[in-house]
Amino acid sequence: MRALVLSGGGSKGSYEIGVWKALRKLHIKFDIVTGTSIGALNGALITQGSFYKALHLWKKLNLKVLFGEDISTSNSLDIYKMYGKNFLKNGGMDVKEIENIIDKTVNRKKFYNSKINYGLVTFNLSKAQAIEIEKKDIKEEKLVDYLMASATCYPAFKKKDIEGLKFIDGGIYDNMPINLALKMNASEIVAVDLRAPGMKKTPKKKVPTTIISPNNKLTNFLNFYEEGTARNIKFGYNDTMKVYNKLEGKEYTFKKNQLSKVKKQYQEFYEHIIKNILNSKTLIKAITDVLNITTNENKDSRENIFFKIMEETGKTFNLDETKIYSYKKYNKLLRKKLKNHLKDGNYDKKNIATVIEFYQTLKEKKYKDLQKKALTHPFDLLKAVYLFTIIEA
């Protein structure tokens, strides 16, 4: 029996909707779904099979719903201050409006009639006791109560009251409820790890397990906003397709077989340029230390260097990390960005300025000048070599 295990993580939970989108496309089905915190909520919607309702729900979840006013900030410190002030004043956020939205989204008939078994984790603070509860043991009229209890991230949110007892986020006990899935007779696990704060129990039994986790930085777990939600969903989709070998890349995403094509077209020229420059043992050591990999003739190491530099160059020039690229489109955008920077002289950011300076020195074949400067910026040198390669090769 295959189980989908969803970790908690507040606003990062929109990533799990992207994972679900990919799993639907791949026709991967589940017999069991377990979740903690926001994973419990997403899991309930997966159990009832309401993908588009889940998308709609996530569009509604924002700071305005929580604070009752339009708030737009991506600064983590500002977010923590807002929640902190509210805790001191009110003992945590009142999430009644969110509860009402969830109540309208959860279809109890579909949920309980679903062939998928379901379980969640919460924590009974009144009894200092972890609660792992399955669908069959959750009364229909208490379903939303338990979903909210699992996701009550105290002290950011007020404690959830169920029949006079206080409950808080299940992440305090197990933020990745694999053991609950095993208890429910799972023989195969697909787990989504949002890498958010919370405890994780060691699985009590070994079964085939696939882990899906973010390659890119997700939103702050307490910051709910539409743009961040959309990015998280795209990252979840891309990463899942990579795990199942339908897409390629790490922080950037490429169509199938694009990395082998870019390697075939450019890697030999790239390494030729490197060998012409790296006739200094000191420079070789500096680059090796930065990349934390070796510069020997091991094939995997060489490819890893090349692909890592390829992606780091994209980050330097601020290519969109959510898009799915062909290698030609990716390199075309890099060339365009470089051309615009050279034309406008608009590269105030220190790392861009250094990369462009190295690139121009490369074009002039002043290798000795490069060796002197690159000792303090070896990573930027390699990015400049990549740019030089995709233009000159």
C-alpha angles and dihedrals in degrees: 000000000000119000130196110212118197122195126211124253114141112231089005085073091086085075087069090059088058089050089051091050090055094044089052090052090049091048091234109158133192137216094195135031123190127178145172125212111329086002088062091055094046089045092056090053091048090050092053090043097235104144098156092045087054091052090050092048093053091051088057096049108093142130091266089064089052102040100027094236139076109273124175119181136125093189108117093206091054090050093051091048091053093052092042094054090048092051092052091048102037107011092252138329119313103231097186093120091051089048090053091051091049091046089057092046099049112084104203094192093054091042097053095038093051117113088222115097115223139200138174139192126227135153126241101216093184090061096027087234133136114232121209106180133178129214093256091058097048113091111229093238090051098048097100090042091058093044089054092044091055091049098043100120099197130228090022089054129034118261114267117243118215116174092332095312124111120232132187139183116313090223089085087071108024122351092180106046100199091134090056089053090050090050086054089057100261113169095181130035133206105185129188111207112193090185091230129147114287144090122286121201120216109248111257093214135033116239130154104288132188116195121203115190138158120279090186134053111272127203122287104277092240097046114091114185134142099242092050091047091053092050093048091051091052091048091050091052094046095047093049092051088050092051089054092045096246093116133025141219138059117246090000123050126226134183118257116293094007095118093055089050095050090046091051093049101041116013098083092051091044092053091045090058091046092053091051090054102035101070089122119088090204092056092046090053092048092054092044091052092050095049094037089221135102128258094217125123094268106135097219093049092051092049092046090053091050096047093043091053090046091057096040089055089055090052092050090055093042100242113178108270094200098062128093110233141194108220090245093055091046093052092042090057091048091051090048092049091049092048092051092049092049091047097047098032083226106147107113094151107101097227093050091048091052094048092049091047090053091047092053091047089051091053088053090048092231093152096163090056088051093052092055096047097037094063088079096037107031094149091055090050091057091050089051089051090052091052091047090050097052090048102041104030 
